Coordinates of C-alpha atoms in Angstrom, one line a residue:
Chain A
X1 CA 82.7 5.8 -44.4
X2 CA 84.2 8.3 -41.9
X3 CA 87.8 8.2 -42.2
X4 CA 88.4 11.6 -43.9
X5 CA 91.8 12.7 -45.2
X6 CA 93.3 15.7 -46.9
X7 CA 95.9 14.6 -49.4
X8 CA 98.3 17.0 -51.0
X9 CA 100.5 15.8 -54.0
X10 CA 103.1 17.7 -55.9
X11 CA 105.1 16.7 -59.0
X12 CA 106.6 17.8 -62.3
X13 CA 103.6 18.3 -64.5
X14 CA 102.8 15.7 -67.3
X15 CA 99.6 14.2 -68.8
X16 CA 97.8 11.5 -66.6
X17 CA 98.7 12.7 -63.1
X18 CA 95.2 13.2 -62.0
X19 CA 94.2 10.0 -63.6
X20 CA 97.0 8.1 -61.7
X21 CA 96.3 9.7 -58.3
X22 CA 92.5 9.3 -58.5
X23 CA 93.0 5.7 -59.8
X24 CA 94.9 4.8 -56.6
X25 CA 92.3 6.3 -54.4
X26 CA 89.6 4.5 -56.4
X27 CA 91.3 1.1 -55.8
X28 CA 91.3 1.8 -52.1
X29 CA 87.6 2.5 -52.3
X30 CA 88.0 6.2 -51.5
X31 CA 85.2 8.6 -52.1
X32 CA 86.5 11.9 -53.6
X33 CA 84.6 14.9 -52.2
X34 CA 86.7 17.7 -53.7
X35 CA 89.8 18.3 -55.7
X36 CA 91.7 21.5 -56.4
X37 CA 94.8 21.6 -58.5
X38 CA 97.0 24.2 -60.3
X39 CA 100.1 24.2 -62.5
X40 CA 102.9 26.8 -61.8
X41 CA 106.0 27.1 -63.8
X42 CA 105.6 23.4 -65.0
X43 CA 104.9 21.9 -61.5
X44 CA 101.6 20.6 -60.6
X45 CA 100.1 20.7 -57.1
X46 CA 96.9 19.2 -56.0
X47 CA 94.9 18.9 -52.9
X48 CA 92.2 16.3 -52.5
X49 CA 89.4 15.8 -49.9
X50 CA 88.7 12.0 -49.7
X51 CA 86.7 9.7 -47.4
X52 CA 87.8 6.1 -46.9
X53 CA 86.5 3.0 -45.0
X54 CA 87.7 3.0 -41.4
X55 CA 90.4 0.2 -42.1
X56 CA 92.2 2.3 -44.7
X57 CA 95.2 4.0 -43.2
X58 CA 97.3 7.0 -44.1
X59 CA 100.2 4.5 -44.9
X60 CA 98.0 2.6 -47.3
X61 CA 97.4 5.7 -49.2
X62 CA 101.0 6.7 -49.3
X63 CA 101.9 3.2 -50.5
X64 CA 99.2 3.2 -53.2
X65 CA 100.5 6.5 -54.6
X66 CA 104.2 5.5 -54.3
X67 CA 103.4 2.3 -56.4
X68 CA 102.3 4.5 -59.4
X69 CA 104.7 4.2 -62.2
X70 CA 105.7 7.7 -63.1
X71 CA 108.9 9.2 -64.5
X72 CA 108.9 11.8 -61.8
X73 CA 108.3 11.1 -58.1
X74 CA 105.2 12.4 -56.3
X75 CA 105.7 14.3 -53.1
X76 CA 102.7 13.3 -51.0
X77 CA 101.6 14.6 -47.7
X78 CA 98.4 13.3 -45.9
X79 CA 96.3 14.6 -42.9
X80 CA 93.7 12.4 -41.4
X81 CA 90.9 14.7 -40.2
X82 CA 88.7 11.9 -38.8
X83 CA 85.0 12.4 -39.5
X84 CA 83.1 13.6 -42.6
X85 CA 84.4 16.7 -44.3
X86 CA 82.8 20.1 -43.4
X87 CA 80.2 21.5 -45.7
X88 CA 81.4 23.1 -48.9
X89 CA 79.4 26.2 -48.9
X90 CA 81.3 29.4 -47.9
X91 CA 80.1 31.1 -44.6
X92 CA 77.9 34.2 -44.9
X93 CA 80.9 36.3 -43.8
X94 CA 82.9 35.4 -47.0
X95 CA 84.4 38.4 -48.7
X96 CA 86.5 38.9 -51.8
X97 CA 89.6 41.3 -51.4
X98 CA 91.2 42.5 -54.6
X99 CA 94.7 44.2 -54.4
X100 CA 96.3 45.9 -57.5
X101 CA 99.5 47.8 -57.7
X102 CA 102.8 48.0 -59.4
X103 CA 104.9 44.8 -58.9
X104 CA 107.3 44.7 -56.2
X105 CA 108.5 42.3 -53.5
X106 CA 106.4 41.8 -50.5
X107 CA 102.9 42.6 -51.7
X108 CA 101.5 39.1 -50.8
X109 CA 103.4 39.1 -47.6
X110 CA 102.0 42.5 -46.7
X111 CA 98.4 41.9 -47.3
X112 CA 98.5 38.3 -45.8
X113 CA 100.1 39.9 -42.7
X114 CA 97.4 42.5 -42.5
X115 CA 94.8 39.6 -42.6
X116 CA 96.6 37.7 -39.9
X117 CA 96.9 40.7 -37.7
X118 CA 93.1 40.9 -37.7
X119 CA 92.6 37.1 -37.4
X120 CA 91.1 36.9 -40.9
X121 CA 91.5 33.6 -42.7
X122 CA 92.5 33.5 -46.4
X123 CA 90.5 30.7 -48.0
X124 CA 91.6 31.2 -51.6
X125 CA 94.1 33.3 -53.4
X126 CA 95.0 33.9 -57.0
X127 CA 97.6 36.3 -58.3
X128 CA 98.3 37.6 -61.8
X129 CA 101.1 39.7 -63.2
X130 CA 100.2 41.7 -66.2
X131 CA 102.3 44.6 -67.7
X132 CA 104.0 45.1 -64.4
X133 CA 100.6 45.4 -62.6
X134 CA 100.3 42.8 -59.8
X135 CA 96.8 41.7 -59.2
X136 CA 95.6 39.6 -56.3
X137 CA 92.2 38.3 -55.4
X138 CA 91.7 36.7 -52.0
X139 CA 88.7 35.0 -50.7
X140 CA 88.5 35.9 -46.9
X141 CA 86.5 34.3 -44.1
X142 CA 85.8 37.3 -41.7
X143 CA 84.1 35.2 -39.1
X144 CA 87.0 35.5 -36.7
X145 CA 87.9 39.2 -37.6
X146 CA 88.6 41.2 -34.5
X147 CA 87.2 44.5 -35.8
X148 CA 83.9 45.7 -37.4
X149 CA 83.4 45.7 -41.1
X150 CA 83.4 49.6 -41.2
X151 CA 86.7 49.8 -39.3
X152 CA 88.1 47.0 -41.5
X153 CA 87.3 48.9 -44.7
X154 CA 88.9 52.1 -43.2
X155 CA 92.0 50.3 -42.3
X156 CA 92.3 48.8 -45.7
X157 CA 91.9 52.3 -47.2
X158 CA 94.8 53.4 -45.1
X159 CA 96.8 50.3 -46.0
X160 CA 96.1 50.9 -49.7
X161 CA 97.1 54.5 -49.5
X162 CA 100.3 53.9 -47.6
X163 CA 101.4 51.2 -50.1
X164 CA 100.2 52.9 -53.4
X165 CA 97.8 50.0 -54.0
X166 CA 94.2 49.7 -55.0
X167 CA 92.4 47.6 -52.5
X168 CA 88.7 46.7 -52.7
X169 CA 86.8 44.5 -50.2
X170 CA 83.3 43.1 -51.6
X171 CA 81.0 40.6 -50.3
X172 CA 81.4 37.1 -52.0
X173 CA 77.6 37.2 -52.9
X174 CA 78.2 40.2 -55.3
X175 CA 80.4 38.1 -57.4
X176 CA 78.0 35.0 -57.3
X177 CA 75.2 37.4 -58.2
X178 CA 77.0 38.8 -61.2
X179 CA 78.6 35.7 -62.7
X180 CA 76.2 32.8 -61.8
X181 CA 72.7 32.2 -63.3
X182 CA 71.0 31.1 -60.0
X183 CA 70.9 33.5 -57.1
X184 CA 71.2 31.9 -53.7
Chain B
X1 CA 87.7 28.8 -57.2
X2 CA 88.5 32.4 -57.8
X3 CA 88.5 33.7 -61.3
X4 CA 90.5 36.9 -61.2
X5 CA 89.1 38.1 -64.5
X6 CA 85.6 37.9 -63.4
X7 CA 86.3 39.4 -60.1
X8 CA 88.1 42.3 -61.6
X9 CA 85.3 42.9 -64.1
X10 CA 82.9 43.2 -61.2
X11 CA 85.2 45.3 -59.1
X12 CA 85.6 47.6 -62.0
X13 CA 81.9 48.0 -62.4
X14 CA 81.4 48.9 -58.7
X15 CA 84.3 51.2 -58.2
X16 CA 85.2 52.8 -61.6
X17 CA 81.8 52.8 -63.1
X18 CA 79.9 54.0 -60.1
X19 CA 77.5 51.0 -59.8
X20 CA 74.9 51.7 -57.2
X21 CA 71.5 50.7 -56.3
X22 CA 69.6 53.9 -57.3
X23 CA 66.7 53.5 -54.9
X24 CA 65.0 51.0 -52.5
X25 CA 61.5 52.1 -52.3
X26 CA 59.0 50.8 -49.6
X27 CA 55.5 50.6 -50.8
X28 CA 53.0 50.8 -48.1
X29 CA 49.1 50.5 -48.1
X30 CA 47.4 53.3 -46.1
X31 CA 43.8 52.3 -46.9
X32 CA 43.2 51.2 -43.3
X33 CA 44.3 54.6 -42.0
X34 CA 41.1 56.5 -42.8
X35 CA 39.8 57.7 -39.3
X36 CA 36.6 59.5 -38.4
X37 CA 38.1 62.8 -39.1
X38 CA 41.4 64.4 -40.4
X39 CA 43.1 64.4 -37.1
X40 CA 42.5 60.7 -36.5
X41 CA 43.5 59.8 -40.1
X42 CA 46.7 61.9 -39.9
X43 CA 47.6 60.1 -36.7
X44 CA 47.0 56.7 -38.2
X45 CA 49.0 57.6 -41.2
X46 CA 52.0 58.8 -39.2
X47 CA 51.9 55.7 -36.9
X48 CA 51.7 53.3 -39.8
X49 CA 54.5 54.8 -41.7
X50 CA 56.8 54.9 -38.6
X51 CA 55.9 51.4 -37.6
X52 CA 56.6 49.9 -41.0
X53 CA 59.5 52.2 -42.0
X54 CA 61.2 52.9 -38.7
X55 CA 64.1 50.5 -39.5
X56 CA 64.0 51.0 -43.2
X57 CA 66.8 53.5 -43.7
X58 CA 69.2 51.8 -41.2
X59 CA 68.6 48.4 -42.7
X60 CA 69.3 49.8 -46.2
X61 CA 72.5 51.4 -44.8
X62 CA 73.6 48.1 -43.1
X63 CA 73.1 46.2 -46.3
X64 CA 74.9 48.8 -48.3
X65 CA 77.9 48.5 -46.0
X66 CA 77.8 44.8 -46.0
X67 CA 77.9 44.5 -49.8
X68 CA 80.1 47.6 -50.4
X69 CA 77.4 49.0 -52.8
X70 CA 75.8 52.4 -52.2
X71 CA 72.0 52.6 -51.9
X72 CA 71.5 56.2 -53.1
X73 CA 67.9 56.8 -52.2
X74 CA 65.6 55.3 -49.7
X75 CA 62.1 56.3 -50.4
X76 CA 58.5 55.4 -49.5
X77 CA 55.5 55.1 -51.9
X78 CA 51.9 55.0 -50.4
X79 CA 48.4 54.3 -51.6
X80 CA 47.1 57.0 -53.7
X81 CA 46.0 59.5 -51.1
X82 CA 42.8 60.5 -52.9
X83 CA 41.5 57.0 -51.8
X84 CA 42.9 57.3 -48.4
X85 CA 41.2 60.7 -47.8
X86 CA 37.9 60.0 -49.4
X87 CA 35.4 62.8 -48.4
X88 CA 38.1 65.2 -47.3
X89 CA 38.3 68.9 -48.4
X90 CA 41.1 70.5 -50.2
X91 CA 42.5 71.9 -46.9
X92 CA 42.3 68.6 -45.2
X93 CA 44.3 67.1 -48.2
X94 CA 46.9 69.7 -47.5
X95 CA 47.0 68.4 -43.9
X96 CA 47.4 64.9 -45.1
X97 CA 50.4 65.9 -47.2
X98 CA 52.0 67.7 -44.3
X99 CA 51.5 64.6 -42.3
X100 CA 53.2 62.5 -45.0
X101 CA 56.1 64.9 -45.0
X102 CA 56.6 64.8 -41.2
X103 CA 56.4 61.0 -41.3
X104 CA 59.0 60.8 -44.1
X105 CA 61.3 63.1 -42.2
X106 CA 60.8 61.1 -38.9
X107 CA 62.0 57.9 -40.7
X108 CA 64.7 59.5 -42.6
X109 CA 63.7 58.7 -46.1
X110 CA 64.7 61.0 -48.9
X111 CA 61.4 61.4 -50.6
X112 CA 57.8 60.1 -50.3
X113 CA 55.4 59.5 -53.3
X114 CA 51.7 58.7 -53.5
X115 CA 50.0 62.1 -52.9
X116 CA 48.0 60.9 -55.9
X117 CA 44.9 60.0 -57.6
X118 CA 43.7 57.8 -60.5
X119 CA 41.0 59.5 -62.6
X120 CA 41.5 58.1 -66.1
X121 CA 37.8 57.6 -66.6
X122 CA 36.1 60.0 -64.3
X123 CA 36.5 62.2 -61.1
X124 CA 34.8 62.0 -57.8
X125 CA 34.1 65.1 -55.6
X126 CA 37.1 63.9 -53.5
X127 CA 39.2 63.7 -56.6
X128 CA 38.5 67.3 -57.5
X129 CA 39.2 68.4 -53.9
X130 CA 42.5 66.5 -54.1
X131 CA 43.5 68.1 -57.4
X132 CA 42.6 71.6 -56.0
X133 CA 44.9 70.9 -53.0
X134 CA 48.1 69.9 -54.9
X135 CA 49.6 73.4 -55.5
X136 CA 49.3 74.3 -51.7
X137 CA 50.2 70.7 -50.5
X138 CA 53.5 70.5 -52.5
X139 CA 54.4 74.2 -51.6
X140 CA 54.0 73.4 -47.9
X141 CA 56.0 70.2 -48.0
X142 CA 59.5 69.3 -48.8
X143 CA 59.6 65.4 -49.4
X144 CA 56.2 64.8 -50.8
X145 CA 55.7 64.0 -54.5
X146 CA 52.4 64.0 -56.3
X147 CA 51.2 62.1 -59.3
X148 CA 47.9 61.6 -61.1
X149 CA 46.8 59.1 -63.7
X150 CA 44.4 60.8 -66.1
X151 CA 44.7 58.3 -69.1
X152 CA 44.9 54.6 -69.8
X153 CA 44.9 52.3 -72.9
X154 CA 41.7 50.7 -71.4
X155 CA 39.7 53.9 -70.7
X156 CA 41.2 56.7 -72.9
X157 CA 41.9 60.1 -71.7
X158 CA 39.9 62.0 -69.1
X159 CA 39.9 65.4 -70.8
X160 CA 38.2 67.2 -67.9
X161 CA 41.1 66.2 -65.7
X162 CA 43.5 67.0 -68.5
X163 CA 42.2 70.6 -68.7
X164 CA 42.8 71.0 -65.0
X165 CA 46.4 69.8 -65.3
X166 CA 47.8 72.8 -67.1
X167 CA 46.3 75.1 -64.5
X168 CA 47.5 72.9 -61.6
X169 CA 51.1 72.9 -63.1
X170 CA 51.0 76.7 -63.5
X171 CA 49.7 77.2 -59.8
X172 CA 52.3 74.9 -58.6
X173 CA 55.0 76.8 -60.3
X174 CA 53.8 80.1 -59.3
X175 CA 53.3 79.1 -55.6
X176 CA 57.0 78.1 -55.6
X177 CA 58.2 81.0 -57.8
X178 CA 61.0 81.9 -55.4
X179 CA 62.5 78.5 -56.1
X180 CA 62.2 78.7 -59.8
X181 CA 58.8 76.9 -59.9
X182 CA 60.3 74.0 -58.2
X183 CA 56.9 72.6 -57.0
X184 CA 56.1 71.5 -60.5
X185 CA 59.0 69.3 -60.3
X186 CA 57.4 67.2 -57.7
X187 CA 54.2 66.7 -59.7
X188 CA 53.9 64.2 -62.6
X189 CA 50.8 63.4 -64.8
X190 CA 50.6 59.8 -66.1
X191 CA 49.0 57.6 -68.6
X192 CA 48.9 53.8 -67.6
X193 CA 50.7 54.5 -64.3
X194 CA 52.2 51.4 -62.7
X195 CA 51.4 50.7 -59.0
X196 CA 55.1 49.3 -58.3
X197 CA 57.3 52.0 -59.7
X198 CA 60.0 52.9 -57.3
X199 CA 61.1 56.1 -59.1
X200 CA 60.0 59.6 -58.2
X201 CA 57.9 61.7 -58.6
X202 CA 55.6 59.0 -59.9
X203 CA 55.9 56.3 -57.2
X204 CA 52.6 55.1 -55.7
X205 CA 51.7 51.8 -53.9
X206 CA 48.9 50.6 -56.1
X207 CA 45.8 49.2 -54.6
X208 CA 46.6 45.9 -56.1
X209 CA 49.7 45.5 -54.1
X210 CA 50.2 43.7 -50.7
X211 CA 50.3 45.6 -47.3
X212 CA 54.0 46.4 -47.7
X213 CA 56.6 45.6 -50.4
X214 CA 60.0 46.8 -51.4
X215 CA 60.7 47.8 -55.0
X216 CA 64.3 48.4 -56.3
X217 CA 65.5 50.9 -58.9
X218 CA 68.8 49.7 -60.3
X219 CA 71.9 51.6 -61.1
X220 CA 72.2 54.5 -63.6
X221 CA 73.4 54.9 -67.1
X222 CA 77.1 55.6 -66.3
X223 CA 77.8 51.9 -65.9
X224 CA 76.4 51.2 -69.4
X225 CA 78.3 54.2 -70.8
X226 CA 81.7 53.0 -69.4
X227 CA 81.1 49.4 -70.6
X228 CA 80.4 50.7 -74.1
X229 CA 83.5 52.9 -74.1
X230 CA 85.6 50.1 -73.0
X231 CA 84.2 47.8 -75.7
X232 CA 84.8 50.5 -78.4
X233 CA 88.3 51.2 -77.2
X234 CA 89.1 47.6 -77.4
X235 CA 88.1 47.4 -81.1
X236 CA 89.8 50.4 -82.6
X237 CA 90.0 49.1 -86.2
X238 CA 87.1 50.1 -88.4
X239 CA 84.5 47.5 -89.1
X240 CA 85.4 45.3 -86.2
X241 CA 82.5 46.2 -84.1
X242 CA 78.9 46.4 -85.1
X243 CA 75.7 47.7 -83.4
X244 CA 74.4 44.2 -82.4
X245 CA 77.6 43.6 -80.4
X246 CA 77.2 46.9 -78.7
X247 CA 73.5 45.9 -77.8
X248 CA 74.8 42.6 -76.5
X249 CA 77.3 44.5 -74.2
X250 CA 74.4 46.6 -72.9
X251 CA 72.4 43.5 -72.2
X252 CA 75.1 41.7 -70.4
X253 CA 76.1 44.7 -68.3
X254 CA 72.5 45.3 -67.4
X255 CA 72.4 41.6 -66.3
X256 CA 75.1 42.3 -63.8
X257 CA 73.8 45.6 -62.7
X258 CA 70.3 44.2 -62.1
X259 CA 71.7 41.2 -60.1
X260 CA 73.3 43.6 -57.7
X261 CA 70.1 45.5 -57.2
X262 CA 68.3 42.2 -56.7
X263 CA 70.8 41.0 -54.2
X264 CA 70.5 44.1 -52.1
X265 CA 66.7 44.2 -52.4
X266 CA 66.3 40.6 -51.3
X267 CA 68.7 41.2 -48.4
X268 CA 66.7 44.3 -47.1
X269 CA 63.4 42.4 -47.7
X270 CA 64.6 39.5 -45.6
X271 CA 66.0 41.7 -42.8
X272 CA 62.8 43.8 -42.5
X273 CA 60.5 40.9 -43.2
X274 CA 58.7 42.8 -46.0
X275 CA 57.8 41.1 -49.2
X276 CA 60.2 41.8 -52.1
X277 CA 58.3 43.3 -55.0
X278 CA 60.1 44.2 -58.2
X279 CA 63.3 45.4 -59.8
X280 CA 62.6 48.4 -62.0
X281 CA 65.1 48.2 -64.9
X282 CA 65.0 51.9 -65.7
X283 CA 68.2 53.7 -66.3
X284 CA 67.7 56.8 -64.3
X285 CA 70.4 59.5 -64.9
X286 CA 71.5 62.2 -62.4
X287 CA 73.1 65.5 -63.0
X288 CA 76.5 64.1 -62.0
X289 CA 79.0 63.9 -64.9
X290 CA 79.4 60.5 -66.2
X291 CA 75.8 59.4 -65.2
X292 CA 74.0 60.6 -68.3
X293 CA 71.7 58.9 -70.7
X294 CA 72.5 61.6 -73.2
X295 CA 76.2 60.6 -73.1
X296 CA 75.1 57.1 -74.4
X297 CA 73.7 58.7 -77.5
X298 CA 77.1 60.3 -78.3
X299 CA 79.0 57.1 -77.6
X300 CA 76.8 55.2 -80.0
X301 CA 77.3 57.6 -82.7
X302 CA 75.3 60.8 -82.9
X303 CA 77.4 63.9 -82.4
X304 CA 74.4 65.9 -81.1
X305 CA 71.6 64.6 -78.9
X306 CA 68.4 64.9 -80.8
X307 CA 70.0 64.6 -84.2
X308 CA 68.4 62.0 -86.6
X309 CA 69.2 58.5 -85.2
X310 CA 68.6 59.5 -81.6
X311 CA 65.1 57.8 -81.4
X312 CA 66.6 54.7 -82.9
X313 CA 69.5 54.6 -80.4
X314 CA 67.1 55.0 -77.5
X315 CA 64.9 52.3 -78.8
X316 CA 67.9 49.9 -78.9
X317 CA 69.2 51.0 -75.4
X318 CA 65.7 50.5 -73.9
X319 CA 65.3 47.0 -75.4
X320 CA 68.7 45.7 -74.6
X321 CA 68.3 47.0 -70.9
X322 CA 65.0 45.0 -70.7
X323 CA 66.5 41.8 -72.2
X324 CA 69.4 41.9 -69.8
X325 CA 67.4 42.7 -66.7
X326 CA 64.5 40.5 -67.2
X327 CA 66.6 37.4 -67.0
X328 CA 68.6 38.7 -64.0
X329 CA 65.5 39.4 -61.8
X330 CA 62.9 37.1 -60.3
X331 CA 60.3 39.9 -60.8
X332 CA 60.5 42.9 -63.1
X333 CA 58.1 45.7 -62.9
X334 CA 57.6 49.5 -62.5
X335 CA 58.6 51.6 -65.5
X336 CA 61.6 49.5 -66.7
X337 CA 63.0 51.7 -69.5
X338 CA 65.6 54.4 -70.0
X339 CA 64.5 57.9 -68.6
X340 CA 65.2 61.2 -70.4
X341 CA 64.6 63.8 -67.7
X342 CA 66.1 66.9 -69.3
X343 CA 67.1 68.8 -66.0
X344 CA 68.3 65.7 -64.3
X345 CA 70.8 64.7 -67.1
X346 CA 73.5 67.3 -67.7
X347 CA 74.1 66.3 -71.3
X348 CA 70.4 66.4 -72.3
X349 CA 70.2 69.9 -70.6
X350 CA 73.3 71.0 -72.7
X351 CA 71.6 69.7 -75.8
X352 CA 68.6 71.9 -75.1
X353 CA 71.0 74.8 -74.7
X354 CA 72.6 74.1 -78.0
X355 CA 69.3 73.9 -79.7
X356 CA 69.8 70.2 -80.9
X357 CA 67.1 68.8 -78.6
X358 CA 63.6 70.3 -78.9
X359 CA 60.2 69.3 -77.3
X360 CA 59.0 67.6 -80.6
X361 CA 62.1 65.3 -80.7
X362 CA 61.7 64.5 -77.1
X363 CA 58.1 63.6 -77.8
X364 CA 59.2 61.2 -80.4
X365 CA 61.8 59.7 -78.3
X366 CA 59.3 58.9 -75.6
X367 CA 57.5 56.5 -78.0
X368 CA 60.4 54.1 -77.6
X369 CA 61.3 54.6 -73.9
X370 CA 59.8 55.3 -70.5
X371 CA 58.7 57.5 -69.2
X372 CA 57.9 60.6 -71.1
X373 CA 58.3 64.4 -71.2
X374 CA 60.2 64.6 -67.9
X375 CA 61.8 67.5 -66.1
X376 CA 61.4 70.0 -69.0
X377 CA 61.7 73.7 -68.0
X378 CA 59.6 75.8 -70.3
X379 CA 59.0 79.6 -70.2
X380 CA 56.7 80.8 -67.4
X381 CA 54.6 82.7 -70.0
X382 CA 53.3 79.6 -71.6
X383 CA 49.6 79.4 -70.9
X384 CA 47.8 76.7 -69.0
X385 CA 45.9 75.3 -71.9
X386 CA 49.1 74.9 -74.0
X387 CA 50.6 72.9 -71.2
X388 CA 47.5 70.8 -71.0
X389 CA 47.8 70.2 -74.8
X390 CA 51.5 69.1 -74.4
X391 CA 50.4 66.6 -71.7
X392 CA 47.5 65.5 -74.0
X393 CA 49.9 64.5 -76.8
X394 CA 52.1 62.5 -74.3
X395 CA 49.0 60.9 -73.0
X396 CA 47.9 59.8 -76.5
X397 CA 51.3 58.2 -77.1
X398 CA 50.7 56.0 -74.0
X399 CA 47.2 55.2 -74.7
X400 CA 47.7 54.1 -78.3
X401 CA 50.9 52.3 -77.7
X402 CA 49.7 50.6 -74.5
X403 CA 52.7 51.9 -72.4
X404 CA 53.3 54.2 -69.6
X405 CA 53.9 57.7 -70.5
X406 CA 54.1 60.8 -68.3
X407 CA 54.7 64.5 -68.3
X408 CA 56.5 66.6 -65.8
X409 CA 56.8 70.1 -67.1
X410 CA 58.0 73.1 -65.2
X411 CA 56.9 76.6 -66.4
X412 CA 59.5 78.7 -64.7
X413 CA 57.8 82.0 -63.5
X414 CA 59.3 85.1 -64.9
X415 CA 61.8 83.3 -67.2
X416 CA 61.9 83.0 -70.9
X417 CA 63.5 80.5 -73.3
X418 CA 67.3 80.3 -73.1
X419 CA 67.5 81.5 -69.5
X420 CA 68.8 79.0 -67.0
X421 CA 67.0 77.4 -64.1
X422 CA 68.8 75.4 -61.3
X423 CA 67.0 73.3 -58.7
X424 CA 70.3 71.8 -57.3
X425 CA 70.9 68.2 -56.2
X426 CA 69.3 65.4 -58.1
X427 CA 66.7 67.7 -59.7
X428 CA 69.5 69.4 -61.7
X429 CA 69.6 72.5 -64.0
X430 CA 68.7 73.3 -67.5
X431 CA 68.3 76.1 -70.0
X432 CA 64.6 76.9 -70.5
X433 CA 63.3 75.1 -73.7
X434 CA 61.5 77.2 -76.2
X435 CA 58.0 76.1 -77.0
X436 CA 56.5 76.6 -80.4
X437 CA 52.8 77.3 -81.2
X438 CA 52.0 78.6 -77.8
X439 CA 48.3 79.6 -77.2
X440 CA 46.9 77.7 -80.2
X441 CA 45.4 74.7 -78.5
X442 CA 42.8 76.3 -76.2
X443 CA 39.7 75.2 -78.3
X444 CA 40.9 71.6 -78.2
X445 CA 41.4 71.6 -74.5
X446 CA 38.0 73.3 -73.9
X447 CA 36.0 70.4 -75.2
X448 CA 36.3 68.4 -72.0
X449 CA 34.6 65.0 -71.5
X450 CA 36.6 62.0 -72.5
X451 CA 39.0 60.9 -75.4
X452 CA 37.7 57.3 -76.0
X453 CA 39.7 54.3 -75.5
X454 CA 41.4 53.0 -78.7
X455 CA 40.0 50.2 -80.7
X456 CA 42.8 47.7 -79.6
X457 CA 41.7 48.1 -76.0
X458 CA 38.6 46.0 -76.6
X459 CA 40.2 42.6 -76.1
X460 CA 37.5 40.8 -74.2

């Protein structure tokens, strides 16, 4: 099995969506390696990593999903990546950046632009709004970062000060160590 | 997948509650450094320390930057030098101490422990020379700490050595009178001294240890204090929070704190290629505001440190810290318990000034925690035998209870009870504690010999 695809699905949320989608994949003989889904404002979005037999095409998958009987339409997008999926463990240079500050427009854009400027890849991101405090946690891959860690911390400090934000960069292992039983 | 609540809890712990790694201590065996004479021995000692620890401080700093967690102290502990210097005179032991000091400076560590001996059953001629060298050795050095084990549950108390301790402490203080007797702050007397303790002044690299190991001391009491405050704040209604829930909070916080120490320790160990030893779970306070064990007494419900209830609180704190830490670490060791070093803990020092904390209460508290009567400034006029007798009581607690106890007492030359002494930095400041019944224990100390091991030591 070496025809690996990334499948993205969006729909109005209702019970049974995951069962329907994974059922269609199962019927095509797909091996589901990973799935991530979230619901925001009543809409579900899901991204799946699936490996199929070589003869299964992208169009077969689209057809299988479109044949699902559902009151609301699925918006499906598929990318064929070819060979097996990359290993799931985050690289050694994975860091968690937390950003907190009063809610205002442009916080996410600002910090993501900062990351882009330094060729830092954002691999995960969650945001929360609580009592007008906007909180962001970003998982970053610093492998391609164009400056040293020390300099990055200094630039983040300057960025935080300029934007009245609290910005903290910590290694991913710290969070694993404090919240998981086994220590890698 | 990211969980923002978990991430924020950890971020808060590190940045608002001052989580750090208190110490990474490299233990180093120096037994193979004995040369034909003192010059050859000193050269070998220097070479071995520089060889093994040359990259130690930069590596700790690199890991500290990588993980964003400060490593406050980088230290070295060596084989008890009375063994390394077998056959040397007191003057030669002073030269050994100076060599250790120079090597510690060369590799950039904060402090070095292990100018030590273990004499719980008897003393050799070398041990006596070593003891005689302590005052001059510590007065001539900056980074060297000395310790001596004079008692154990298995062997009882060496009363001959004990009698020498009072005099040694007095001499140390007098030789450093210009610094308020600071030399005595670098010398600690032990019962059941562990060979893998990363904390000073009592760190040694026991003869049972490997060639070189790294031992870790986890963060201080501030993290625990802030976690307790937050929990109490979140339960404002009377009756909604009980002591067992507070103990649980201490346990869980200690788990997270210990994990960070373990992570850094393993990373430094891997990078240097030196075996990872233990995590010592002790809560070690500093004079910094918000980093006090004393503060935890007040948070948990006594209005004055030393008031009835204080011993019970310390017992619970010590136990909860161990329960949280033991599961978090692959190997736990050292002292592993809350410290109550009076001068190093601003709130304990205040309690001495206010008269709520006295020597006898501290002694009772040391029954339920580690390590003992620590960093207590007493009047310089207290005689040597009384100091030996204070140490004897503390040793007896360790012998009978099968635990580590220690005494680090500073008779401040020329000062009396109520006056202040200030050593600055991590050693802190304190009012001088009044001592009752001075000069009434000399006949007891004069017996010498040995206090026999207790009946429960005969387990074979």
